[in-house]
Short mmCIF file of C-alpha atoms in Angstrom, two decimals:
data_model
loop_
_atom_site.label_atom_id
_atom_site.label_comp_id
_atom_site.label_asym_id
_atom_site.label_seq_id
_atom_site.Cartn_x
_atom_site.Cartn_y
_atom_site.Cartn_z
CA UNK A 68 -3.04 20.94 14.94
CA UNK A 69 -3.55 21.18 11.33
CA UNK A 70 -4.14 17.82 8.96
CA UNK A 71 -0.53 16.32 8.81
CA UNK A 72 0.37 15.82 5.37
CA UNK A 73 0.23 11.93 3.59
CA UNK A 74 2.44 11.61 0.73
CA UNK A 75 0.05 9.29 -1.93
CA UNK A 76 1.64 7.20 -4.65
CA UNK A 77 0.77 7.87 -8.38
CA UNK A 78 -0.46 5.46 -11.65
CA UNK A 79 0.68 6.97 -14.86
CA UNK A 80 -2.04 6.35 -17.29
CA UNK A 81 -2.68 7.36 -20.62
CA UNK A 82 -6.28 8.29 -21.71
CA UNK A 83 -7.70 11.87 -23.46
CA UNK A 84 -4.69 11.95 -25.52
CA UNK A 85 -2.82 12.91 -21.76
CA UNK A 86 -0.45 11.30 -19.93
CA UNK A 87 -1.86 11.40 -16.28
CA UNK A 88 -0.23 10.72 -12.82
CA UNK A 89 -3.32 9.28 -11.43
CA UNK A 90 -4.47 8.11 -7.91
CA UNK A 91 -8.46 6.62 -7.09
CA UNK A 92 -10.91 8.52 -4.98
CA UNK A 93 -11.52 5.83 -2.28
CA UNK A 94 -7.66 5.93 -1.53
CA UNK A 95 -7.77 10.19 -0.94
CA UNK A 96 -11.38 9.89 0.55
CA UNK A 97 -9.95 7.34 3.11
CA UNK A 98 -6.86 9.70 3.87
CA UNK A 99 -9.25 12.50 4.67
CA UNK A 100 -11.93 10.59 6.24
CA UNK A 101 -10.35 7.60 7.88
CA UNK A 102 -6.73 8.99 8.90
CA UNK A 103 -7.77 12.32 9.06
CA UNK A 104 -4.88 14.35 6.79
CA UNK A 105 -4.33 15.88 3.95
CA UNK A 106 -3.26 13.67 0.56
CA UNK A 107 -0.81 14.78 -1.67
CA UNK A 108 -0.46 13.18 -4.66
CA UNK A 109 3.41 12.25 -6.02
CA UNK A 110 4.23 12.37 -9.44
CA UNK A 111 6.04 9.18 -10.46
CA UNK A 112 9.32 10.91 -11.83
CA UNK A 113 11.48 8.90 -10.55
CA UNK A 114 14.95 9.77 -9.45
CA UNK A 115 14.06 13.71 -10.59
CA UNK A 116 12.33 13.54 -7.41
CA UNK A 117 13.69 15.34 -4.36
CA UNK A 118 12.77 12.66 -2.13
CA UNK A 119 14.47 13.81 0.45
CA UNK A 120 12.56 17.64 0.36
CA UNK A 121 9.58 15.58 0.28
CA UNK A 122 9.70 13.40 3.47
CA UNK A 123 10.92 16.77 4.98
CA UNK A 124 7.30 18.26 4.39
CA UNK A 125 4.76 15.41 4.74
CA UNK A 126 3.93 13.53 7.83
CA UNK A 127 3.25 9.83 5.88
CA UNK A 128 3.42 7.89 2.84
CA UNK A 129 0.84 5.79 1.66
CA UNK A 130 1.38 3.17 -1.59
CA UNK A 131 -1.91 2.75 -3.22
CA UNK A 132 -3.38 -0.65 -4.83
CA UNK A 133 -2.92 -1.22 -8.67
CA UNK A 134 -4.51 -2.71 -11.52
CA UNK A 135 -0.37 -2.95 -12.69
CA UNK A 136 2.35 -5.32 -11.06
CA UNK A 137 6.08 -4.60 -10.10
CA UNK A 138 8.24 -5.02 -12.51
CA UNK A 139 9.78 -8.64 -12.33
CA UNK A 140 13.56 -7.41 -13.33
CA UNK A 141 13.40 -5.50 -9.56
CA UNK A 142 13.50 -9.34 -8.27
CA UNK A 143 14.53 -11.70 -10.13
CA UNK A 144 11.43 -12.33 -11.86
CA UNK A 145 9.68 -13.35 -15.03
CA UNK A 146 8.99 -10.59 -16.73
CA UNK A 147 6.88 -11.68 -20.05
CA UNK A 148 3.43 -10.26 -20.40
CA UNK A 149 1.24 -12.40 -18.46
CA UNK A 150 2.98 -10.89 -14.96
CA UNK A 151 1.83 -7.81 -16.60
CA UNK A 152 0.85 -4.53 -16.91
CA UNK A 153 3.93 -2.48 -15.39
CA UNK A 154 4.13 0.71 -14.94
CA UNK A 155 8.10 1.23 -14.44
CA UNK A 156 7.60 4.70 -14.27
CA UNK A 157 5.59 3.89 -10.84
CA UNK A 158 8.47 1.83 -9.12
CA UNK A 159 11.56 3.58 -9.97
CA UNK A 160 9.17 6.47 -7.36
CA UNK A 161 7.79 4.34 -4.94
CA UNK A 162 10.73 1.55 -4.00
CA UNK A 163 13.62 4.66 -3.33
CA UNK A 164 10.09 6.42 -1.17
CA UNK A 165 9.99 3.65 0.59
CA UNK A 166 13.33 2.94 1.53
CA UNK A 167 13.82 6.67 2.49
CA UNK A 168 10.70 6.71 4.31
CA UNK A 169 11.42 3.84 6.42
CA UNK A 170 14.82 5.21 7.37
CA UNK A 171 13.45 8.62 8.14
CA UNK A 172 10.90 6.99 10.43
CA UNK A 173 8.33 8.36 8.37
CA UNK A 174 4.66 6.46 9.23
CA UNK A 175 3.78 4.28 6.30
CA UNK A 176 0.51 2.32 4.79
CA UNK A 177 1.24 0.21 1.75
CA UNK A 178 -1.90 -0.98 0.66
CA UNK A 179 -2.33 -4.18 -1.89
CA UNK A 180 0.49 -3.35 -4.91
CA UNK A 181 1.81 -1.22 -1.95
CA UNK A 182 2.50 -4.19 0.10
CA UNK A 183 4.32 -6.11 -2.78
CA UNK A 184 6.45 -3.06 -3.32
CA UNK A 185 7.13 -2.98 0.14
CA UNK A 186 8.67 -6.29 -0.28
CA UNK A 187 10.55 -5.73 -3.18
CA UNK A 188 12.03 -2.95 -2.07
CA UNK A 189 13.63 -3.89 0.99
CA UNK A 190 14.62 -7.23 -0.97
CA UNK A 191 12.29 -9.69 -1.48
CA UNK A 192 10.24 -11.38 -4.32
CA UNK A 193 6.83 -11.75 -5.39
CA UNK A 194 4.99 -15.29 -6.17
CA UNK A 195 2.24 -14.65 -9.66
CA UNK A 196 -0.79 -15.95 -10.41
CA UNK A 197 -0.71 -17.89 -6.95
CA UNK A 198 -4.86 -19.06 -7.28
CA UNK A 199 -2.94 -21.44 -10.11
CA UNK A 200 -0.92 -23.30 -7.35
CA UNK A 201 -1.76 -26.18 -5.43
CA UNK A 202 -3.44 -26.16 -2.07
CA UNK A 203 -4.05 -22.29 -2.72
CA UNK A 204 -7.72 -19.71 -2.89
CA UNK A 205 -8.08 -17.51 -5.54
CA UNK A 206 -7.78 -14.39 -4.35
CA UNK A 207 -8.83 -12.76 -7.37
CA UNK A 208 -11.76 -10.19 -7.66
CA UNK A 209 -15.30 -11.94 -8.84
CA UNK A 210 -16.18 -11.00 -12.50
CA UNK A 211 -18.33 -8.50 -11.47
CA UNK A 212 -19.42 -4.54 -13.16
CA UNK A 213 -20.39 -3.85 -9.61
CA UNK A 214 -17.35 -2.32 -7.42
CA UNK A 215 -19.15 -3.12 -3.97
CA UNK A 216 -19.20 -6.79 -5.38
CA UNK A 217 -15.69 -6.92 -6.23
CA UNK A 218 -14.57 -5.65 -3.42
CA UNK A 219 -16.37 -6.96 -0.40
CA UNK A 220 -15.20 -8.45 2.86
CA UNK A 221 -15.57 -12.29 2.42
CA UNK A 222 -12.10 -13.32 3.36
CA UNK A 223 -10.78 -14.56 6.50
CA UNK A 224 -7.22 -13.28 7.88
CA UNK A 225 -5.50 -14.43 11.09
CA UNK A 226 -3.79 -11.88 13.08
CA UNK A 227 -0.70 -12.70 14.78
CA UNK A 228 -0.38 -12.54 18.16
CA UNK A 229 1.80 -9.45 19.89
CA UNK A 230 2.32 -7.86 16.03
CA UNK A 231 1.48 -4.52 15.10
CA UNK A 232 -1.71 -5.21 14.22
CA UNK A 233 -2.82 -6.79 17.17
CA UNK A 234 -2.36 -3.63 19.04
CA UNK A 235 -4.65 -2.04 16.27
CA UNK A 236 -7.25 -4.32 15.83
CA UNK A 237 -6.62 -7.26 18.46
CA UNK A 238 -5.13 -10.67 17.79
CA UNK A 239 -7.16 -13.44 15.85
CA UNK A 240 -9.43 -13.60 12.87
CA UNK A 241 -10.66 -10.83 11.33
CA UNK A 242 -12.88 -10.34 7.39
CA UNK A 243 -11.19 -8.72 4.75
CA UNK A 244 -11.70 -7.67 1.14
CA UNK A 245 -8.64 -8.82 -0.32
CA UNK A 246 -8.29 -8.83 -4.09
CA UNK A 247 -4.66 -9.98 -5.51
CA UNK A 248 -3.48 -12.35 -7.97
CA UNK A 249 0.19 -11.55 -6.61
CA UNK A 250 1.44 -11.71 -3.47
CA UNK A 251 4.85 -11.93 -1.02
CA UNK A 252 7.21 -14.80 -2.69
CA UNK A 253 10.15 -14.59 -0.38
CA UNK A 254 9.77 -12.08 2.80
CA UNK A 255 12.46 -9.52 3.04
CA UNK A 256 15.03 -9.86 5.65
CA UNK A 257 13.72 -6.57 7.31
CA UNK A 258 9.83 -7.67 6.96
CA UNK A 259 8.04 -9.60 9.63
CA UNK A 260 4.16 -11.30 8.65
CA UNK A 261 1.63 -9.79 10.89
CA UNK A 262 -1.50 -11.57 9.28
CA UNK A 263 -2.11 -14.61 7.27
CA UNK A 264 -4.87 -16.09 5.30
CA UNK A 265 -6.29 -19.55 5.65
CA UNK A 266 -4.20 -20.62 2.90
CA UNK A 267 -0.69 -19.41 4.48
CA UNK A 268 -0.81 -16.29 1.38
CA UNK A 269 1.14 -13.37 3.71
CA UNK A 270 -1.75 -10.82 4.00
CA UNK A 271 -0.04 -8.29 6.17
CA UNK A 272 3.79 -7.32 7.00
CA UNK A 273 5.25 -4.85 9.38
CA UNK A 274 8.86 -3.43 9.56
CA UNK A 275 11.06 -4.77 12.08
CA UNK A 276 12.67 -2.03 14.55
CA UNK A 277 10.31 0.76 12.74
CA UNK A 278 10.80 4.37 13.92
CA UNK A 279 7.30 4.27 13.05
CA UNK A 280 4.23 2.97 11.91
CA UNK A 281 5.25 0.72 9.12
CA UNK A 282 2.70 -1.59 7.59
CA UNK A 283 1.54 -3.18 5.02
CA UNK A 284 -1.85 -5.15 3.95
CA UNK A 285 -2.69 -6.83 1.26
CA UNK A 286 -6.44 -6.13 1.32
CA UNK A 287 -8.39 -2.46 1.17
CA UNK A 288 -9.11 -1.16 3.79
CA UNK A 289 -9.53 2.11 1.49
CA UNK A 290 -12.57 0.75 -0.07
CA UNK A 291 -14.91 0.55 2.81
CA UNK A 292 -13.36 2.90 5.27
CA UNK A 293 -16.39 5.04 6.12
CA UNK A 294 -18.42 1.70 7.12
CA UNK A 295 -16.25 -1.22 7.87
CA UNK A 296 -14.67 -1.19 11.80
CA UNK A 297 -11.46 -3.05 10.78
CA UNK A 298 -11.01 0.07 8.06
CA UNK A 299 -11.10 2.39 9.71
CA UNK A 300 -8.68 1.12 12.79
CA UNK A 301 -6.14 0.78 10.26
CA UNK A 302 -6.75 4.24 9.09
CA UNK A 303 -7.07 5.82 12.45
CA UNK A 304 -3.65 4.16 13.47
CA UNK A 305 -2.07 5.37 10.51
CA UNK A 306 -3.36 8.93 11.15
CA UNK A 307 -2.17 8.57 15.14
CA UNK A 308 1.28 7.82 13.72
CA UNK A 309 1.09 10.74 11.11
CA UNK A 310 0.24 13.24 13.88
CA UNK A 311 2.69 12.65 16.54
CA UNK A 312 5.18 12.96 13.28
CA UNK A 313 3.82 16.40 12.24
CA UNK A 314 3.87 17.17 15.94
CA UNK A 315 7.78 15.93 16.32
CA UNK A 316 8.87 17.93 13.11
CA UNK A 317 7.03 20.72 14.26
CA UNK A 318 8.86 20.87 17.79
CA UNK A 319 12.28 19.94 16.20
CA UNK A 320 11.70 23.22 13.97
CA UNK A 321 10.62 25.68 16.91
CA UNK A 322 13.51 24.14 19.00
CA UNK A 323 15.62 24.87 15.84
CA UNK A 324 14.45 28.76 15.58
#
């Protein structure tokens, strides 16, 4: 069988007097080398997106991490400058992907700003800056010019029993590299927590009643996929989940001709 085909979220950044729709190596590498496919990179144009055409072709969606946030208006939140940057342009793409994905049974990964998307999108809310609140860790990224620092696996997660996860990469306590000042406020009525961190912060969700592989993680599991044996389960499961798609369109097409 050929790669299947991942649909990958897009920044829009502006640099070299360009406005680019923009997406990190380590999140492509990790499609290619940890699920296996083929990334395809989605403009964020919003509703002049064919969304529809689009989760006819690819095989999986995957929502990238962010140095931006979700706009607060989407839930009912603050939206002054410190729950900043936005990038608008980004969500009025990804929340309609996601709801069309989910309802198409297309396999997705949303990966850290993925994850609060996720939630958004099917209805819930997002809780900022939570390292200020009592009783909680800072999740934030050290000060650090050194990626690998930033963004190693120090944290502790607790998988729940008989989730998704579990079946991936077993029930119990596992190390992550999770970087987030954000994370799920209130969990959307179709979301259920499949991992936790030691200070309650939801680290992982899953759809209820998926078609498919739906998931979403608050950590990277991009970022170290080529070394780090959690990584690349997630990856591998995603790619399982994006092949027996490709293989279902495929037969539904030759059944169709």
């Amino acid at each position: 069988m050929t790669q299947p085909l991942i649909a990958v979220s897009t920044d829009v950044r502006q640099f070299e007097n360009y406005t680019w729709h923009a997406t990190p190596q380590q999140y492509l590498e990790a499609v290619v080398a940890g699920a296996g496919a083929l990334p395809v990179m989605v403009p964020s144009f919003g509703e002049r997106l064919d969304l529809d055409a689009l989760l006819s072709a690819v095989d999986g969606v995957m929502l990238t991490g962010s140095k931006t946030n979700v706009h607060p208006a989407l839930y009912g939140g603050d939206s002054g400058e410190a729950n900043g940057p936005y990038d608008e342009a980004r969500d009025s793409t990804t929340l309609p992907l996601i709801r069309k994905a989910i309802e198409r049974g297309v396999p997705l990964l949303a990966i850290c700003r993925g994850i609060q998307e996720l939630n958004v999108a099917l209805g819930g809310t997002l809780a900022s800056e939570i390292h200020e609140r009592e009783g909680m860790l800072d999740h934030r990224a050290p000060v650090s010019d050194d990626q690998d620092e930033r963004f190693a696996i120090r944290q502790k997660v607790t998988i729940k029993p008989g989730s998704c996860l579990a079946g991936v990469l077993g029930a119990g306590d596992i190390a992550v590299n999770s970087v987030h000042r954000q994370a799920a406020g209130r969990l959307a009525p179709k979301l259920q927590i499949e991992a936790v961190a030691e200070d309650g912060t939801v680290e992982a969700v899953s759809v209820k009643d998926a078609r498919a592989f739906a998931v979403g993680v608050q950590w990277h599991p991009e970022y170290w996929v080529k070394s780090d044996s959690v990584s690349q389960k997630v990856f591998r499961a995603f790619g399982d989940a994006a092949r027996q798609h490709a293989a279902a369109r495929l037969a539904a097409r030759a059944a169709a001709e």
